[in-house]
Tab-separated table of C-alpha atoms and ligand atoms in Angstrom:
chain	number	residue	atom	x	y	z
Z	1020	MET	CA	9.497	-18.193	-3.898
Z	1021	LYS	CA	7.585	-15.453	-2.348
Z	1022	LYS	CA	6.795	-12.793	-5.049
Z	1023	ARG	CA	7.481	-9.244	-4.473
Z	1024	LEU	CA	4.331	-6.942	-4.577
Z	1025	VAL	CA	4.320	-3.592	-6.185
Z	1026	ILE	CA	0.688	-1.701	-5.725
Z	1027	ALA	CA	0.041	1.316	-7.966
Z	1028	ASN	CA	-2.009	3.840	-5.990
Z	1029	TRP	CA	-3.384	5.804	-8.787
Z	1030	LYS	CA	-5.013	8.537	-6.222
Z	1031	MET	CA	-6.616	10.964	-8.736
Z	1032	TYR	CA	-3.967	10.751	-11.138
Z	1033	ILE	CA	-5.602	8.594	-13.934
Z	1034	HIS	CA	-9.082	9.650	-14.979
Z	1035	SER	CA	-10.684	8.416	-17.919
Z	1036	PRO	CA	-11.640	4.848	-18.720
Z	1037	ASP	CA	-9.838	4.752	-22.022
Z	1038	ALA	CA	-6.466	6.097	-20.535
Z	1039	ALA	CA	-6.814	3.582	-17.844
Z	1040	LYS	CA	-7.669	0.553	-20.021
Z	1041	LYS	CA	-4.700	1.499	-22.204
Z	1042	PHE	CA	-2.408	1.707	-19.276
Z	1043	ILE	CA	-3.338	-1.804	-18.062
Z	1044	SER	CA	-2.952	-3.400	-21.444
Z	1045	LEU	CA	0.505	-1.834	-22.121
Z	1046	LEU	CA	1.478	-2.635	-18.423
Z	1047	LYS	CA	0.525	-6.510	-18.971
Z	1048	ARG	CA	2.720	-6.414	-22.269
Z	1049	LYS	CA	5.608	-4.527	-20.701
Z	1050	SER	CA	5.720	-6.627	-17.449
Z	1051	ALA	CA	4.866	-10.103	-18.978
Z	1052	GLY	CA	8.459	-11.419	-18.570
Z	1053	LEU	CA	9.161	-10.354	-15.233
Z	1054	SER	CA	9.642	-12.915	-12.704
Z	1055	GLY	CA	9.215	-12.927	-9.119
Z	1056	VAL	CA	7.183	-9.664	-9.106
Z	1057	GLU	CA	3.357	-8.876	-9.110
Z	1058	ALA	CA	1.664	-5.676	-9.842
Z	1059	TRP	CA	-1.743	-4.723	-8.328
Z	1060	VAL	CA	-3.487	-1.603	-9.317
Z	1061	ALA	CA	-5.803	0.776	-7.070
Z	1062	PRO	CA	-7.496	3.146	-9.374
Z	1063	PRO	CA	-10.177	5.667	-8.545
Z	1064	PHE	CA	-13.356	3.820	-7.647
Z	1065	THR	CA	-15.270	4.710	-10.988
Z	1066	LEU	CA	-12.556	2.829	-12.965
Z	1067	LEU	CA	-12.771	-0.442	-10.941
Z	1068	PRO	CA	-15.696	-2.023	-13.290
Z	1069	VAL	CA	-13.891	-1.037	-16.487
Z	1070	LEU	CA	-10.696	-2.566	-15.856
Z	1071	LYS	CA	-9.496	-6.137	-16.219
Z	1072	GLY	CA	-6.202	-8.388	-16.482
Z	1073	VAL	CA	-4.769	-7.080	-13.128
Z	1074	LYS	CA	-5.646	-7.290	-9.447
Z	1075	LEU	CA	-7.451	-4.315	-8.567
Z	1076	GLY	CA	-8.137	-2.727	-5.392
Z	1077	GLY	CA	-10.115	0.241	-3.748
Z	1078	GLN	CA	-8.131	3.276	-2.162
Z	1079	THR	CA	-10.532	3.320	0.805
Z	1080	LEU	CA	-13.625	1.928	1.932
Z	1081	SER	CA	-16.571	2.594	4.350
Z	1082	SER	CA	-16.756	0.805	7.564
Z	1083	TYR	CA	-20.484	0.253	7.128
Z	1084	ALA	CA	-22.058	-2.475	5.128
Z	1085	ASP	CA	-24.978	-0.530	3.971
Z	1086	GLY	CA	-27.525	2.302	4.898
Z	1087	ALA	CA	-27.366	6.148	4.943
Z	1088	HIS	CA	-23.850	6.951	4.057
Z	1089	THR	CA	-23.766	9.304	1.166
Z	1090	GLY	CA	-20.549	8.983	-1.044
Z	1091	GLU	CA	-19.399	5.857	0.960
Z	1092	ILE	CA	-18.433	2.613	-0.679
Z	1093	SER	CA	-18.702	-0.498	1.191
Z	1094	ALA	CA	-16.365	-3.774	1.104
Z	1095	ALA	CA	-19.029	-5.809	-0.610
Z	1096	MET	CA	-19.608	-3.097	-3.099
Z	1097	LEU	CA	-15.829	-2.868	-3.717
Z	1098	LYS	CA	-15.975	-6.652	-4.425
Z	1099	ALA	CA	-18.749	-6.490	-6.646
Z	1100	ALA	CA	-16.942	-3.939	-8.789
Z	1101	GLY	CA	-13.915	-6.065	-9.299
Z	1102	ALA	CA	-11.487	-5.313	-6.117
Z	1103	THR	CA	-9.774	-8.010	-4.529
Z	1104	PHE	CA	-7.882	-5.604	-2.059
Z	1105	VAL	CA	-8.324	-2.260	-0.508
Z	1106	ILE	CA	-5.874	0.257	0.865
Z	1107	VAL	CA	-6.931	1.352	4.320
Z	1108	GLY	CA	-5.732	4.029	6.602
Z	1109	HIS	CA	-3.864	6.037	3.988
Z	1110	SER	CA	-2.347	9.092	5.378
Z	1111	GLU	CA	-4.307	11.246	2.857
Z	1112	ARG	CA	-7.638	9.603	4.161
Z	1113	ARG	CA	-6.237	10.346	7.743
Z	1114	THR	CA	-5.869	13.799	6.996
Z	1115	LEU	CA	-9.501	13.941	5.891
Z	1116	GLY	CA	-10.498	12.900	9.387
Z	1117	ASP	CA	-10.071	9.072	9.584
Z	1118	THR	CA	-9.118	8.113	12.916
Z	1119	ASN	CA	-7.315	5.029	14.310
Z	1120	GLU	CA	-10.915	3.740	15.322
Z	1121	ASP	CA	-11.996	4.129	11.907
Z	1122	VAL	CA	-9.175	2.505	10.348
Z	1123	HIS	CA	-9.884	-0.449	12.733
Z	1124	ALA	CA	-13.449	-0.674	11.525
Z	1125	GLN	CA	-12.596	-0.341	8.010
Z	1126	LEU	CA	-9.987	-3.113	8.196
Z	1127	ALA	CA	-12.567	-5.366	9.912
Z	1128	ALA	CA	-15.053	-4.529	7.161
Z	1129	ALA	CA	-12.575	-5.322	4.410
Z	1130	ALA	CA	-11.591	-8.529	5.977
Z	1131	GLY	CA	-15.054	-9.665	6.814
Z	1132	ALA	CA	-15.871	-9.246	3.391
Z	1133	GLY	CA	-12.920	-11.242	1.974
Z	1134	VAL	CA	-11.209	-8.138	0.483
Z	1135	VAL	CA	-7.568	-8.021	1.515
Z	1136	PRO	CA	-6.597	-5.002	3.473
Z	1137	VAL	CA	-3.513	-3.146	2.798
Z	1138	LEU	CA	-2.942	-1.340	6.144
Z	1139	CYS	CA	-0.920	1.897	5.831
Z	1140	VAL	CA	0.779	3.250	8.707
Z	1141	GLY	CA	3.431	6.289	8.949
Z	1142	GLU	CA	4.637	9.130	10.921
Z	1143	THR	CA	4.280	12.675	9.763
Z	1144	ALA	CA	7.939	13.706	11.141
Z	1145	ARG	CA	10.712	11.620	12.522
Z	1146	SER	CA	12.010	12.761	15.902
Z	1147	ALA	CA	15.319	12.522	17.712
Z	1148	ASP	CA	13.711	10.854	20.735
Z	1149	GLY	CA	12.158	8.157	18.558
Z	1150	ALA	CA	8.606	9.178	19.263
Z	1151	HIS	CA	7.873	8.059	15.685
Z	1152	PHE	CA	8.111	4.497	16.691
Z	1153	SER	CA	5.555	4.539	19.489
Z	1154	LEU	CA	3.176	6.360	16.908
Z	1155	LEU	CA	3.603	3.317	14.394
Z	1156	GLU	CA	3.083	1.060	17.443
Z	1157	GLU	CA	-0.269	2.668	18.244
Z	1158	GLN	CA	-1.402	2.811	14.672
Z	1159	LEU	CA	-0.746	-0.917	14.276
Z	1160	ALA	CA	-2.114	-1.940	17.651
Z	1161	SER	CA	-5.330	-0.066	17.336
Z	1162	ALA	CA	-5.942	-1.029	13.721
Z	1163	LEU	CA	-5.252	-4.869	14.499
Z	1164	ARG	CA	-6.954	-4.875	17.832
Z	1165	GLY	CA	-8.830	-8.136	18.400
Z	1166	ALA	CA	-8.009	-8.973	14.790
Z	1167	GLN	CA	-5.503	-11.692	14.937
Z	1168	SER	CA	-7.417	-13.979	12.571
Z	1169	LEU	CA	-6.684	-11.300	9.935
Z	1170	ALA	CA	-2.994	-12.148	9.691
Z	1171	ALA	CA	-3.599	-14.624	7.033
Z	1172	LYS	CA	-4.584	-11.931	4.622
Z	1173	LEU	CA	-3.117	-8.838	5.999
Z	1174	ILE	CA	-0.491	-6.566	4.109
Z	1175	VAL	CA	1.160	-3.618	5.703
Z	1176	ALA	CA	2.317	-0.564	3.843
Z	1177	TYR	CA	4.821	1.808	5.850
Z	1178	GLU	CA	4.394	5.217	4.242
Z	1179	PRO	CA	6.369	7.953	6.254
Z	1180	VAL	CA	4.148	10.818	5.562
Z	1181	TRP	CA	6.994	13.376	5.245
Z	1182	ALA	CA	8.268	11.372	2.151
Z	1183	ILE	CA	5.022	11.295	0.126
Z	1184	GLY	CA	4.631	13.047	-3.071
Z	1185	LYS	CA	8.253	14.334	-3.294
Z	1186	SER	CA	11.115	12.932	-5.360
Z	1187	ALA	CA	13.480	10.180	-4.957
Z	1188	GLU	CA	16.283	12.454	-3.334
Z	1189	ASP	CA	13.664	13.252	-0.535
Z	1190	ALA	CA	12.429	9.722	-0.051
Z	1191	MET	CA	13.709	7.653	3.025
Z	1192	GLN	CA	17.057	6.218	2.929
Z	1193	PRO	CA	17.226	2.116	2.632
Z	1194	GLY	CA	18.840	1.951	6.166
Z	1195	GLU	CA	16.202	3.893	7.738
Z	1196	VAL	CA	13.491	1.886	5.927
Z	1197	GLU	CA	15.210	-1.327	7.018
Z	1198	GLU	CA	15.380	-0.222	10.528
Z	1199	THR	CA	11.613	0.739	10.695
Z	1200	VAL	CA	10.582	-2.387	8.928
Z	1201	ILE	CA	12.281	-4.535	11.766
Z	1202	PHE	CA	10.511	-2.529	14.239
Z	1203	ILE	CA	7.110	-2.997	12.359
Z	1204	ARG	CA	7.624	-6.818	12.262
Z	1205	LYS	CA	8.561	-6.798	15.804
Z	1206	THR	CA	5.419	-5.104	16.687
Z	1207	LEU	CA	3.361	-7.362	14.364
Z	1208	ALA	CA	4.918	-10.280	16.241
Z	1209	ASN	CA	3.624	-8.843	19.521
Z	1210	ILE	CA	0.182	-8.495	18.235
Z	1211	LEU	CA	-0.385	-11.356	15.867
Z	1212	GLY	CA	2.118	-13.945	16.960
Z	1213	ARG	CA	5.692	-14.391	15.632
Z	1214	LYS	CA	4.681	-16.935	12.786
Z	1215	GLU	CA	1.890	-14.942	11.506
Z	1216	ALA	CA	4.077	-11.663	11.695
Z	1217	LEU	CA	6.676	-13.354	9.337
Z	1218	ARG	CA	4.005	-14.088	6.729
Z	1219	VAL	CA	2.682	-10.228	6.532
Z	1220	PRO	CA	4.357	-8.462	3.374
Z	1221	ILE	CA	5.453	-5.116	4.272
Z	1222	LEU	CA	5.721	-2.663	1.724
Z	1223	TYR	CA	7.359	0.867	1.579
Z	1224	GLY	CA	5.706	3.820	-0.122
Z	1225	GLY	CA	6.865	7.497	-0.107
Z	1226	SER	CA	8.628	8.904	-3.440
Z	1227	VAL	CA	9.566	5.514	-4.737
Z	1228	GLU	CA	10.641	6.382	-8.314
Z	1229	PRO	CA	12.859	4.396	-10.716
Z	1230	GLN	CA	15.925	6.369	-9.183
Z	1231	ASN	CA	15.598	4.712	-5.922
Z	1232	ALA	CA	13.520	1.598	-6.170
Z	1233	ALA	CA	16.491	-0.887	-6.688
Z	1234	THR	CA	18.478	0.220	-3.562
Z	1235	LEU	CA	15.242	0.380	-1.512
Z	1236	ILE	CA	14.360	-3.093	-2.594
Z	1237	THR	CA	17.777	-4.473	-2.003
Z	1238	ASP	CA	18.697	-2.775	1.253
Z	1239	GLY	CA	15.343	-1.652	2.622
Z	1240	GLY	CA	14.087	-5.208	3.949
Z	1241	VAL	CA	10.760	-4.673	2.119
Z	1242	ASP	CA	8.647	-7.046	0.231
Z	1243	GLY	CA	7.462	-4.561	-2.178
Z	1244	PHE	CA	6.158	-0.874	-2.761
Z	1245	LEU	CA	3.099	1.104	-2.719
Z	1246	VAL	CA	3.458	3.670	-5.286
Z	1247	GLY	CA	1.837	6.914	-5.868
Z	1248	HIS	CA	2.896	9.506	-8.674
Z	1249	ALA	CA	5.324	7.301	-10.197
Z	1250	SER	CA	2.584	4.539	-10.789
Z	1251	ALA	CA	0.633	6.718	-12.991
Z	1252	ASP	CA	3.535	6.929	-15.422
Z	1253	LEU	CA	3.821	3.754	-17.315
Z	1254	GLU	CA	7.538	3.827	-18.111
Z	1255	GLN	CA	8.307	4.650	-14.367
Z	1256	PHE	CA	6.088	2.031	-13.051
Z	1257	VAL	CA	7.501	-0.506	-15.387
Z	1258	GLU	CA	11.122	0.465	-14.434
Z	1259	ILE	CA	10.118	0.098	-10.737
Z	1260	LEU	CA	8.875	-3.327	-11.407
Z	1261	LYS	CA	12.108	-4.364	-13.281
Z	1262	SER	CA	13.937	-3.119	-9.998
Z	1263	CYS	CA	12.032	-5.852	-7.999
Z	1264	ARG	CA	12.510	-8.718	-10.284
Z	1265	LYS	CA	14.054	-12.004	-8.550
U	856	LIG	P1	4.072	9.068	-3.818
U	856	LIG	O1	4.772	7.712	-4.582
U	856	LIG	O2	3.522	9.921	-4.839
U	856	LIG	O3	5.082	9.540	-2.913
U	856	LIG	O4	2.985	8.555	-2.917
U	856	LIG	C1	3.129	7.390	-2.137
U	856	LIG	C2	1.707	7.051	-1.624
U	856	LIG	O5	0.968	7.922	-0.925
U	856	LIG	C3	1.260	5.632	-1.880
U	856	LIG	O6	0.130	5.347	-1.394
């Protein structure tokens, strides 16, 4: 049975080592009996070395391996700090200037170092003429260009930018999520091949809360979630995990 995957993107919500350690130990206790679902956590970089007991990831990375790049963190540095995965191409990083080219290079750097890339794609707005589908196609094609061999480890997160950081009522409806996931899967099949595309977990992110997690997981056609604000609230995050039980 393929487990569902729920990734907590803590962004800058949880700061202190003590609060983070307590969160993880309570998370482990409260989610211990849940079957068919796995929780991973992407804390701020500074917390990676102090946390244990759950799969950890970075929220971004440098495409460079080393050198004069002030403030940057490489894939190997992430790995040494305890990360097994990394979020790549999050819209909040794209807003800060990361281009499709940068995302492509970061993805290759992560995969090359054996760190699982969680590739984020998503449109800033939906349009009646379906232009958002072309944008998603472009984001996927450019990120995965020449990287067919990545398929074995790749995870894709569909995060419509307009639905991020709001509340369950503003999130995408399950039917629209399902339609978009089918489109993403088809696009992945064109790029990676059908068999490989079927293996890639596709997560949804964008105002996932306890109120909408159950319908999104049953009717949205996704393999799990990438959760922002609700992942920094233990009770809410555990409720979301419960919705994903199999
Ligand atoms: P919210 O869950 O706060 O909308 O954030 C989603 C997100 O950006 C996860 O990466």
